[in-house]
mmCIF file of C-alpha atoms and ligand atoms in Angstrom:
data_model
loop_
_atom_site.group_PDB
_atom_site.id
_atom_site.type_symbol
_atom_site.label_atom_id
_atom_site.label_comp_id
_atom_site.label_asym_id
_atom_site.label_seq_id
_atom_site.Cartn_x
_atom_site.Cartn_y
_atom_site.Cartn_z
ATOM 1 C CA MET A 1 0.000 0.000 0.000
ATOM 2 C CA ALA A 2 1.264 3.471 -0.836
ATOM 3 C CA ARG A 3 2.338 5.448 2.154
ATOM 4 C CA LEU A 4 0.150 8.333 3.311
ATOM 5 C CA ARG A 5 1.831 11.577 2.293
ATOM 6 C CA ILE A 6 1.605 14.114 5.089
ATOM 7 C CA LEU A 7 2.527 17.698 5.871
ATOM 8 C CA VAL A 8 3.054 18.692 9.487
ATOM 9 C CA LEU A 9 2.411 22.407 9.935
ATOM 10 C CA GLY A 10 3.834 23.693 13.197
ATOM 11 C CA SER A 11 6.018 20.598 13.503
ATOM 12 C CA THR A 12 8.134 21.811 16.445
ATOM 13 C CA GLY A 13 5.118 22.664 18.630
ATOM 14 C CA SER A 14 3.162 20.463 21.010
ATOM 15 C CA ILE A 15 0.869 18.886 18.354
ATOM 16 C CA GLY A 16 3.636 18.686 15.749
ATOM 17 C CA THR A 17 6.114 16.827 17.945
ATOM 18 C CA GLN A 18 3.439 14.394 19.145
ATOM 19 C CA THR A 19 2.414 13.784 15.525
ATOM 20 C CA LEU A 20 5.991 12.950 14.615
ATOM 21 C CA ASP A 21 6.207 10.644 17.658
ATOM 22 C CA LEU A 22 3.344 8.637 16.153
ATOM 23 C CA VAL A 23 4.839 8.735 12.658
ATOM 24 C CA ARG A 24 8.118 7.465 14.083
ATOM 25 C CA LEU A 25 6.308 4.416 15.506
ATOM 26 C CA ASP A 26 4.799 3.539 12.139
ATOM 27 C CA PRO A 27 7.317 4.608 9.481
ATOM 28 C CA GLY A 28 5.992 2.210 6.839
ATOM 29 C CA HIS A 29 2.637 3.952 6.883
ATOM 30 C CA PHE A 30 3.643 7.584 6.422
ATOM 31 C CA GLU A 31 5.792 9.685 4.153
ATOM 32 C CA VAL A 32 6.576 13.110 5.618
ATOM 33 C CA VAL A 33 6.476 15.443 2.624
ATOM 34 C CA GLY A 34 6.845 18.740 4.457
ATOM 35 C CA LEU A 35 7.514 20.246 7.879
ATOM 36 C CA SER A 36 7.100 23.821 9.038
ATOM 37 C CA ALA A 37 7.945 25.919 12.069
ATOM 38 C CA HIS A 38 7.705 29.537 13.061
ATOM 39 C CA GLY A 39 11.207 30.229 14.354
ATOM 40 C CA SER A 40 12.615 27.088 15.989
ATOM 41 C CA ALA A 41 15.241 26.470 13.304
ATOM 42 C CA ASP A 42 17.376 24.083 15.372
ATOM 43 C CA ALA A 43 14.482 21.820 16.337
ATOM 44 C CA LEU A 44 13.244 21.899 12.738
ATOM 45 C CA LEU A 45 16.672 20.894 11.414
ATOM 46 C CA THR A 46 16.764 17.887 13.751
ATOM 47 C CA GLN A 47 13.356 16.810 12.424
ATOM 48 C CA VAL A 48 14.469 17.313 8.820
ATOM 49 C CA GLN A 49 17.515 15.116 9.403
ATOM 50 C CA GLU A 50 15.313 12.379 10.796
ATOM 51 C CA PHE A 51 12.331 12.512 8.419
ATOM 52 C CA GLN A 52 14.042 13.771 5.234
ATOM 53 C CA PRO A 53 11.048 15.772 3.931
ATOM 54 C CA ARG A 54 11.007 17.155 0.389
ATOM 55 C CA TYR A 55 9.984 20.593 1.715
ATOM 56 C CA VAL A 56 10.479 22.657 4.828
ATOM 57 C CA ALA A 57 9.069 26.075 5.752
ATOM 58 C CA LEU A 58 10.274 28.594 8.300
ATOM 59 C CA ALA A 59 8.193 31.716 8.883
ATOM 60 C CA ASP A 60 10.784 33.734 10.798
ATOM 61 C CA GLU A 61 13.097 35.064 8.093
ATOM 62 C CA SER A 62 15.843 35.952 10.596
ATOM 63 C CA GLN A 63 16.304 32.263 11.495
ATOM 64 C CA ALA A 64 16.303 31.013 7.911
ATOM 65 C CA SER A 65 19.859 31.589 6.681
ATOM 66 C CA GLY A 66 21.415 29.442 9.401
ATOM 67 C CA LEU A 67 19.014 26.643 8.485
ATOM 68 C CA GLU A 68 19.449 26.824 4.716
ATOM 69 C CA ASP A 69 23.169 25.959 4.826
ATOM 70 C CA GLN A 70 22.571 22.804 6.820
ATOM 71 C CA LEU A 71 19.662 21.272 4.920
ATOM 72 C CA PRO A 72 20.162 18.117 2.868
ATOM 73 C CA SER A 73 20.349 18.874 -0.868
ATOM 74 C CA THR A 74 17.040 17.042 -1.406
ATOM 75 C CA THR A 75 15.099 19.422 0.884
ATOM 76 C CA THR A 76 13.774 22.761 -0.403
ATOM 77 C CA LEU A 77 13.307 25.625 2.069
ATOM 78 C CA PHE A 78 10.487 28.179 1.938
ATOM 79 C CA ARG A 79 11.070 31.196 4.157
ATOM 80 C CA GLY A 80 9.190 34.242 5.409
ATOM 81 C CA PRO A 81 5.581 34.975 6.345
ATOM 82 C CA ASP A 82 4.117 33.078 3.344
ATOM 83 C CA ALA A 83 6.413 30.064 3.723
ATOM 84 C CA ASN A 84 3.609 27.720 4.830
ATOM 85 C CA LEU A 85 1.381 28.742 1.942
ATOM 86 C CA GLU A 86 4.190 28.273 -0.582
ATOM 87 C CA MET A 87 5.021 24.861 0.827
ATOM 88 C CA ILE A 88 1.374 23.749 0.734
ATOM 89 C CA GLU A 89 1.111 24.872 -2.873
ATOM 90 C CA ALA A 90 4.315 23.121 -3.936
ATOM 91 C CA SER A 91 3.561 19.832 -2.157
ATOM 92 C CA THR A 92 1.616 16.777 -3.244
ATOM 93 C CA PHE A 93 0.070 15.306 -0.103
ATOM 94 C CA ASP A 94 -2.940 13.429 1.242
ATOM 95 C CA LEU A 95 -3.259 14.928 4.715
ATOM 96 C CA ALA A 96 -1.984 17.989 6.565
ATOM 97 C CA VAL A 97 -1.734 17.961 10.347
ATOM 98 C CA HIS A 98 -2.140 21.599 11.264
ATOM 99 C CA GLY A 99 -0.753 22.465 14.679
ATOM 100 C CA ILE A 100 0.158 26.116 14.131
ATOM 101 C CA VAL A 101 -0.963 28.223 17.098
ATOM 102 C CA GLY A 102 -3.183 31.269 16.682
ATOM 103 C CA ALA A 103 -4.984 33.210 13.979
ATOM 104 C CA ALA A 104 -1.949 32.832 11.717
ATOM 105 C CA GLY A 105 -3.332 29.326 11.082
ATOM 106 C CA LEU A 106 -6.335 30.519 9.050
ATOM 107 C CA ARG A 107 -4.634 31.033 5.670
ATOM 108 C CA PRO A 108 -2.813 27.667 5.830
ATOM 109 C CA SER A 109 -6.161 25.950 6.564
ATOM 110 C CA VAL A 110 -7.713 27.559 3.497
ATOM 111 C CA ALA A 111 -4.662 26.634 1.402
ATOM 112 C CA VAL A 112 -4.762 22.958 2.481
ATOM 113 C CA LEU A 113 -8.477 22.587 1.734
ATOM 114 C CA LYS A 114 -8.030 24.222 -1.678
ATOM 115 C CA THR A 115 -5.721 21.359 -2.669
ATOM 116 C CA GLY A 116 -8.503 18.872 -1.844
ATOM 117 C CA ALA A 117 -6.345 17.142 0.796
ATOM 118 C CA ARG A 118 -7.700 16.213 4.234
ATOM 119 C CA LEU A 119 -7.115 18.697 7.008
ATOM 120 C CA ALA A 120 -6.367 17.303 10.480
ATOM 121 C CA LEU A 121 -6.995 20.496 12.346
ATOM 122 C CA ALA A 122 -5.590 21.254 15.786
ATOM 123 C CA ASN A 123 -5.510 24.994 15.090
ATOM 124 C CA LYS A 124 -8.904 25.781 16.605
ATOM 125 C CA GLU A 125 -8.483 29.458 15.761
ATOM 126 C CA SER A 126 -9.036 28.596 12.087
ATOM 127 C CA LEU A 127 -12.543 27.441 12.942
ATOM 128 C CA VAL A 128 -13.181 30.166 15.498
ATOM 129 C CA LEU A 129 -12.350 32.811 12.900
ATOM 130 C CA GLY A 130 -13.484 31.216 9.685
ATOM 131 C CA GLY A 131 -15.540 28.114 10.493
ATOM 132 C CA GLU A 132 -18.258 28.880 7.985
ATOM 133 C CA LEU A 133 -15.747 29.597 5.255
ATOM 134 C CA LEU A 134 -13.699 26.442 5.918
ATOM 135 C CA LEU A 135 -16.630 24.033 6.161
ATOM 136 C CA ASP A 136 -18.030 25.427 2.936
ATOM 137 C CA LEU A 137 -14.653 25.095 1.215
ATOM 138 C CA ALA A 138 -14.219 21.497 2.418
ATOM 139 C CA ARG A 139 -17.661 20.605 1.029
ATOM 140 C CA ARG A 140 -16.924 22.205 -2.320
ATOM 141 C CA MET A 141 -13.543 20.451 -2.610
ATOM 142 C CA GLY A 142 -15.000 17.098 -1.584
ATOM 143 C CA THR A 143 -12.672 16.767 1.374
ATOM 144 C CA VAL A 144 -12.969 16.753 5.159
ATOM 145 C CA ILE A 145 -11.766 18.587 8.219
ATOM 146 C CA ILE A 146 -10.829 16.070 10.923
ATOM 147 C CA PRO A 147 -10.828 17.821 14.291
ATOM 148 C CA VAL A 148 -7.693 17.274 16.380
ATOM 149 C CA ASP A 149 -9.126 18.705 19.557
ATOM 150 C CA SER A 150 -9.938 16.010 22.091
ATOM 151 C CA GLU A 151 -13.548 17.145 22.605
ATOM 152 C CA HIS A 152 -14.328 17.541 18.936
ATOM 153 C CA CYS A 153 -12.606 14.292 18.077
ATOM 154 C CA ALA A 154 -14.865 12.690 20.703
ATOM 155 C CA VAL A 155 -18.015 14.149 19.158
ATOM 156 C CA HIS A 156 -16.801 13.155 15.701
ATOM 157 C CA GLN A 157 -16.370 9.557 16.926
ATOM 158 C CA CYS A 158 -19.763 9.508 18.712
ATOM 159 C CA LEU A 159 -21.427 10.644 15.480
ATOM 160 C CA ARG A 160 -19.962 7.984 13.195
ATOM 161 C CA GLY A 161 -22.865 6.347 11.417
ATOM 162 C CA GLU A 162 -25.397 8.638 13.100
ATOM 163 C CA ASP A 163 -27.768 11.102 11.466
ATOM 164 C CA PRO A 164 -26.784 14.598 12.751
ATOM 165 C CA SER A 165 -30.442 15.643 12.759
ATOM 166 C CA THR A 166 -31.006 13.185 15.629
ATOM 167 C CA ILE A 167 -28.711 15.097 18.023
ATOM 168 C CA ARG A 168 -30.586 16.467 21.022
ATOM 169 C CA GLN A 169 -27.509 18.090 22.526
ATOM 170 C CA VAL A 170 -23.747 17.809 22.690
ATOM 171 C CA ILE A 171 -22.095 17.897 26.087
ATOM 172 C CA LEU A 172 -18.661 19.437 25.808
ATOM 173 C CA THR A 173 -16.526 18.465 28.785
ATOM 174 C CA ALA A 174 -14.112 20.875 30.470
ATOM 175 C CA SER A 175 -11.509 19.993 33.089
ATOM 176 C CA GLY A 176 -12.335 23.223 34.894
ATOM 177 C CA GLY A 177 -8.635 24.085 35.000
ATOM 178 C CA PRO A 178 -6.528 24.865 38.075
ATOM 179 C CA PHE A 179 -9.021 27.412 39.460
ATOM 180 C CA ARG A 180 -12.160 25.293 39.510
ATOM 181 C CA GLY A 181 -14.233 26.191 42.581
ATOM 182 C CA LYS A 182 -12.619 29.606 43.057
ATOM 183 C CA SER A 183 -14.851 32.656 43.450
ATOM 184 C CA ARG A 184 -14.604 35.761 41.324
ATOM 185 C CA GLU A 185 -12.935 37.510 44.249
ATOM 186 C CA GLU A 186 -10.355 34.754 44.759
ATOM 187 C CA LEU A 187 -9.495 34.888 41.065
ATOM 188 C CA ARG A 188 -8.276 38.475 41.466
ATOM 189 C CA THR A 189 -5.092 37.344 43.179
ATOM 190 C CA VAL A 190 -4.058 34.208 41.280
ATOM 191 C CA THR A 191 -0.603 34.203 39.674
ATOM 192 C CA ARG A 192 0.860 33.297 36.321
ATOM 193 C CA GLU A 193 2.585 30.248 37.810
ATOM 194 C CA GLN A 194 -0.669 28.975 39.314
ATOM 195 C CA ALA A 195 -2.478 29.531 36.014
ATOM 196 C CA LEU A 196 0.139 27.512 34.126
ATOM 197 C CA GLN A 197 -0.363 24.440 36.340
ATOM 198 C CA HIS A 198 -2.901 22.395 34.421
ATOM 199 C CA PRO A 199 -4.250 19.489 36.492
ATOM 200 C CA THR A 200 -4.681 16.912 33.720
ATOM 201 C CA TRP A 201 -3.483 17.973 30.263
ATOM 202 C CA ASP A 202 0.018 18.855 29.118
ATOM 203 C CA MET A 203 -0.455 21.533 26.448
ATOM 204 C CA GLY A 204 0.906 24.742 24.948
ATOM 205 C CA GLN A 205 0.890 27.904 27.113
ATOM 206 C CA ARG A 206 -1.997 29.672 25.459
ATOM 207 C CA ILE A 207 -4.349 26.705 25.805
ATOM 208 C CA THR A 208 -3.222 26.168 29.386
ATOM 209 C CA ILE A 209 -4.155 29.733 30.307
ATOM 210 C CA GLY A 210 -7.335 29.290 28.274
ATOM 211 C CA SER A 211 -8.208 26.304 30.452
ATOM 212 C CA ALA A 212 -7.771 28.406 33.574
ATOM 213 C CA THR A 213 -10.087 31.158 32.265
ATOM 214 C CA LEU A 214 -12.358 28.667 30.410
ATOM 215 C CA MET A 215 -11.738 30.782 27.297
ATOM 216 C CA ASN A 216 -10.431 27.625 25.654
ATOM 217 C CA LYS A 217 -13.887 26.102 26.200
ATOM 218 C CA ALA A 218 -15.533 29.242 24.816
ATOM 219 C CA LEU A 219 -13.481 28.889 21.636
ATOM 220 C CA GLU A 220 -14.396 25.186 21.537
ATOM 221 C CA ILE A 221 -18.111 26.069 21.690
ATOM 222 C CA ILE A 222 -17.606 28.119 18.521
ATOM 223 C CA GLU A 223 -15.522 25.339 16.974
ATOM 224 C CA LEU A 224 -18.232 22.766 17.772
ATOM 225 C CA HIS A 225 -20.945 24.977 16.302
ATOM 226 C CA HIS A 226 -19.113 25.196 12.983
ATOM 227 C CA LEU A 227 -17.857 21.615 12.714
ATOM 228 C CA PHE A 228 -21.201 19.952 13.345
ATOM 229 C CA GLY A 229 -23.659 22.730 12.449
ATOM 230 C CA LEU A 230 -24.986 22.940 16.023
ATOM 231 C CA PRO A 231 -26.961 25.932 17.298
ATOM 232 C CA ALA A 232 -25.991 27.416 20.685
ATOM 233 C CA GLU A 233 -28.951 25.805 22.466
ATOM 234 C CA LYS A 234 -27.728 22.315 21.562
ATOM 235 C CA ILE A 235 -24.303 22.893 23.136
ATOM 236 C CA GLN A 236 -23.867 22.237 26.872
ATOM 237 C CA VAL A 237 -20.664 22.458 28.887
ATOM 238 C CA ALA A 238 -20.054 20.085 31.798
ATOM 239 C CA VAL A 239 -17.060 20.404 34.103
ATOM 240 C CA HIS A 240 -15.390 17.007 34.355
ATOM 241 C CA PRO A 241 -12.143 17.343 36.313
ATOM 242 C CA GLN A 242 -10.756 13.895 35.454
ATOM 243 C CA SER A 243 -10.662 14.631 31.684
ATOM 244 C CA VAL A 244 -11.508 11.010 30.848
ATOM 245 C CA VAL A 245 -14.833 11.578 29.093
ATOM 246 C CA HIS A 246 -13.713 13.748 26.192
ATOM 247 C CA SER A 247 -17.287 14.754 25.283
ATOM 248 C CA MET A 248 -20.741 13.242 24.835
ATOM 249 C CA VAL A 249 -23.626 13.317 22.400
ATOM 250 C CA GLU A 250 -27.221 12.917 23.537
ATOM 251 C CA PHE A 251 -29.615 11.782 20.840
ATOM 252 C CA VAL A 252 -33.354 12.410 20.453
ATOM 253 C CA ASP A 253 -34.153 9.059 22.084
ATOM 254 C CA GLY A 254 -32.319 10.081 25.280
ATOM 255 C CA SER A 255 -29.328 7.833 24.564
ATOM 256 C CA VAL A 256 -25.986 9.386 25.537
ATOM 257 C CA MET A 257 -22.784 8.346 23.749
ATOM 258 C CA ALA A 258 -19.425 9.234 25.274
ATOM 259 C CA GLN A 259 -15.900 8.842 23.972
ATOM 260 C CA MET A 260 -13.384 8.128 26.726
ATOM 261 C CA GLY A 261 -9.705 7.613 27.306
ATOM 262 C CA PRO A 262 -6.750 9.014 29.207
ATOM 263 C CA PRO A 263 -6.012 12.722 28.651
ATOM 264 C CA ASP A 264 -3.402 12.344 25.931
ATOM 265 C CA MET A 265 -3.447 14.287 22.660
ATOM 266 C CA ARG A 266 -1.847 11.379 20.846
ATOM 267 C CA GLY A 267 -5.312 9.758 20.875
ATOM 268 C CA PRO A 268 -6.999 12.397 18.699
ATOM 269 C CA ILE A 269 -3.863 12.774 16.550
ATOM 270 C CA HIS A 270 -3.720 9.019 15.937
ATOM 271 C CA PHE A 271 -7.409 8.951 15.046
ATOM 272 C CA ALA A 272 -6.929 11.808 12.557
ATOM 273 C CA LEU A 273 -3.799 10.309 10.997
ATOM 274 C CA HIS A 274 -5.629 7.076 10.207
ATOM 275 C CA TYR A 275 -9.139 8.388 9.532
ATOM 276 C CA PRO A 276 -11.440 6.869 8.297
ATOM 277 C CA ASP A 277 -9.771 3.658 9.510
ATOM 278 C CA ARG A 278 -9.349 2.659 13.133
ATOM 279 C CA ALA A 279 -5.719 1.598 13.376
ATOM 280 C CA PRO A 280 -3.931 -0.227 16.187
ATOM 281 C CA ALA A 281 -2.036 1.946 18.673
ATOM 282 C CA PRO A 282 -0.393 -0.554 21.024
ATOM 283 C CA ALA A 283 1.284 2.173 23.090
ATOM 284 C CA GLN A 284 -1.967 4.036 23.776
ATOM 285 C CA LYS A 285 -3.640 3.185 27.059
ATOM 286 C CA GLY A 286 -7.416 2.782 27.310
ATOM 287 C CA PHE A 287 -9.512 1.640 30.224
ATOM 288 C CA SER A 288 -8.055 1.286 33.700
ATOM 289 C CA LEU A 289 -9.851 1.054 37.034
ATOM 290 C CA GLU A 290 -7.545 3.696 38.498
ATOM 291 C CA LEU A 291 -8.573 6.225 35.880
ATOM 292 C CA PHE A 292 -12.243 5.316 35.406
ATOM 293 C CA SER A 293 -13.390 4.599 38.954
ATOM 294 C CA ASN A 294 -14.338 8.118 39.893
ATOM 295 C CA LEU A 295 -15.803 10.204 37.077
ATOM 296 C CA THR A 296 -17.658 13.344 38.124
ATOM 297 C CA PHE A 297 -19.579 16.065 36.310
ATOM 298 C CA GLU A 298 -20.762 19.467 37.483
ATOM 299 C CA ALA A 299 -22.210 22.648 36.013
ATOM 300 C CA PRO A 300 -19.675 25.344 35.105
ATOM 301 C CA ASP A 301 -19.581 28.498 37.251
ATOM 302 C CA ARG A 302 -20.472 31.102 34.661
ATOM 303 C CA GLY A 303 -20.119 33.947 37.175
ATOM 304 C CA SER A 304 -16.473 33.234 37.980
ATOM 305 C CA PHE A 305 -15.691 32.259 34.403
ATOM 306 C CA PRO A 306 -17.460 34.740 32.110
ATOM 307 C CA ALA A 307 -15.629 33.449 29.030
ATOM 308 C CA LEU A 308 -18.266 30.756 28.388
ATOM 309 C CA ASP A 309 -20.994 33.317 27.814
ATOM 310 C CA MET A 310 -18.771 35.030 25.276
ATOM 311 C CA GLY A 311 -18.446 31.757 23.363
ATOM 312 C CA TYR A 312 -22.220 31.431 23.138
ATOM 313 C CA GLU A 313 -22.511 35.081 22.158
ATOM 314 C CA CYS A 314 -20.146 34.528 19.221
ATOM 315 C CA VAL A 315 -22.174 31.518 18.038
ATOM 316 C CA SER A 316 -25.289 33.716 17.976
ATOM 317 C CA GLN A 317 -23.580 36.749 16.435
ATOM 318 C CA GLY A 318 -21.474 34.999 13.794
ATOM 319 C CA GLY A 319 -19.607 37.231 11.333
ATOM 320 C CA THR A 320 -16.302 38.504 12.671
ATOM 321 C CA SER A 321 -17.166 38.044 16.361
ATOM 322 C CA GLY A 322 -15.096 34.857 16.718
ATOM 323 C CA ALA A 323 -12.103 36.616 15.177
ATOM 324 C CA VAL A 324 -12.459 39.503 17.618
ATOM 325 C CA LEU A 325 -12.802 37.255 20.672
ATOM 326 C CA ASN A 326 -9.856 35.103 19.684
ATOM 327 C CA ALA A 327 -7.522 38.008 18.890
ATOM 328 C CA SER A 328 -8.409 39.908 22.020
ATOM 329 C CA ASP A 329 -7.753 36.788 24.078
ATOM 330 C CA GLU A 330 -4.395 36.143 22.376
ATOM 331 C CA VAL A 331 -3.234 39.653 23.263
ATOM 332 C CA ALA A 332 -4.656 39.465 26.783
ATOM 333 C CA VAL A 333 -3.032 36.075 27.465
ATOM 334 C CA GLY A 334 0.309 37.432 26.193
ATOM 335 C CA ALA A 335 0.036 40.430 28.513
ATOM 336 C CA PHE A 336 -0.911 38.198 31.448
ATOM 337 C CA LEU A 337 2.061 35.902 30.817
ATOM 338 C CA GLU A 338 4.321 38.974 30.742
ATOM 339 C CA GLY A 339 2.941 40.047 34.102
ATOM 340 C CA ARG A 340 1.372 43.216 32.659
ATOM 341 C CA ILE A 341 -2.249 42.501 33.600
ATOM 342 C CA PRO A 342 -3.994 40.492 36.321
ATOM 343 C CA PHE A 343 -5.898 37.249 35.671
ATOM 344 C CA HIS A 344 -9.403 38.708 35.739
ATOM 345 C CA ALA A 345 -8.469 41.418 33.220
ATOM 346 C CA MET A 346 -8.265 38.850 30.424
ATOM 347 C CA GLY A 347 -12.023 38.275 30.384
ATOM 348 C CA GLU A 348 -12.810 41.955 30.841
ATOM 349 C CA LEU A 349 -10.663 42.948 27.862
ATOM 350 C CA CYS A 350 -12.286 40.305 25.640
ATOM 351 C CA ALA A 351 -15.783 41.447 26.642
ATOM 352 C CA GLU A 352 -14.889 45.051 25.818
ATOM 353 C CA ALA A 353 -13.543 44.080 22.402
ATOM 354 C CA LEU A 354 -16.620 41.965 21.597
ATOM 355 C CA ALA A 355 -18.940 44.790 22.568
ATOM 356 C CA ALA A 356 -17.013 47.304 20.467
ATOM 357 C CA ARG A 357 -17.198 45.717 17.036
ATOM 358 C CA THR A 358 -18.735 42.918 14.983
ATOM 359 C CA GLU A 359 -19.264 42.749 11.242
ATOM 360 C CA SER A 360 -21.197 40.206 9.252
ATOM 361 C CA SER A 361 -18.640 39.558 6.475
ATOM 362 C CA ILE A 362 -16.756 36.262 6.607
ATOM 363 C CA ASP A 363 -14.198 36.446 3.792
ATOM 364 C CA VAL A 364 -10.571 35.883 4.814
ATOM 365 C CA GLU A 365 -9.615 39.554 4.441
ATOM 366 C CA SER A 366 -12.473 40.788 6.664
ATOM 367 C CA LEU A 367 -11.737 38.134 9.274
ATOM 368 C CA LEU A 368 -8.059 39.022 9.400
ATOM 369 C CA ALA A 369 -8.897 42.747 9.450
ATOM 370 C CA ALA A 370 -11.150 42.134 12.479
ATOM 371 C CA ASP A 371 -8.330 40.131 14.039
ATOM 372 C CA GLY A 372 -5.904 43.033 13.528
ATOM 373 C CA TRP A 373 -8.409 45.551 14.847
ATOM 374 C CA ALA A 374 -9.057 43.521 18.018
ATOM 375 C CA ARG A 375 -5.334 43.132 18.712
ATOM 376 C CA LYS A 376 -4.807 46.876 18.543
ATOM 377 C CA PHE A 377 -7.964 47.649 20.505
ATOM 378 C CA THR A 378 -6.974 45.252 23.283
ATOM 379 C CA GLU A 379 -3.376 46.460 23.441
ATOM 380 C CA ASP A 380 -4.618 50.074 23.611
ATOM 381 C CA ARG A 381 -6.975 49.173 26.450
ATOM 382 C CA ILE A 382 -4.126 47.459 28.315
ATOM 383 C CA GLN A 383 -1.982 50.578 27.919
ATOM 384 C CA THR A 384 -4.777 52.806 29.167
ATOM 385 C CA LYS A 385 -5.912 50.652 32.044
ATOM 386 C CA TYR A 386 -2.721 49.007 33.245
ATOM 387 C CA SER A 387 0.350 50.962 32.099
ATOM 388 C CA GLY A 388 -0.677 54.620 32.081
ATOM 389 C CA PRO A 389 -0.496 57.095 34.963
ATOM 390 C CA ASN A 390 -4.001 56.032 36.013
ATOM 391 C CA ALA A 391 -3.225 52.324 35.791
ATOM 392 C CA ALA A 392 -5.357 50.030 37.893
ATOM 393 C CA ARG A 393 -3.460 48.325 40.678
ATOM 394 C CA LEU A 394 -2.394 44.811 39.680
HETATM 395 MG MG1 MG B 1 -9.853 20.714 23.616
#
């Protein structure tokens, strides 16, 4: 059987390295055609030496010259801000695993789908910004978006062979993050270090902070809405601290299907790499009494964690609202990690940005313009509120 030709976008990040871990275990199944990174030239070079891809892309121009000299003669380098797009266009591939972080992932998602290849999508921002656009494009090209987000992968699996019109509701599970049970007042004094301690999942920094604010879940509400065409009223969030039930679907007959497993992103990545087949993964653990003996569910505290309401609001508003929420959160999380704003300010800044602007257009240019606007708006608000002479006390 011919090997599956894959691109790994964002190959030095959390999703990218775990993807390559799985590829390494099953080398006869995959051919790595291309790898890309933002600026981690050294890590990328190590991957190139191991996987010998035909193409490699590095977005940060300043890191590119050092890399170019050391590449094997059979590997072509694309460099600069459009490097991913150029690599996607040049490559012949069956599947792209897209683990780029942030709104910068939107154009690569569009580019992959335009080739007709399958898109294994971990970059949730693509869907948060341009879900409508991407789903429409996938339909027109006769291809599919395979979600590489544990919750959405779970829903995808629960829906195999089911008629989507028979969904009563989807229950999106949330770990609740490190601050589950804390009051609004207590959240005013939590630190960056506390926020970065995720109880169950090992993930990138932005998602980890997003789990502490529940903004990650808000973005996942929007993602779920687009992927499966669900209205806001069919999306529930349940806090499930053990992160074993990755999400559930309740059907019109009252039956509830859940997809379960240890909290390990290699599960959803493996599923996406082999979709539509179910392939053996001997190293992946499944059921164990230790893990499954105490599964609990509770309602989220929407007062302490206002992000959830913003997710629902974006589902109702549509247009550029997802782009605005995502961009504002990216800037706010960056400022929080730099110690410039307190924890609770992240939600406040996002709410201000959402209230200030939404447009109905959903073409790539409008979405990215809204993204740019929200970044500037949020940064300006941070300057005014937290760095100026009248700055609020941290
Ligand atoms: Mg998730």
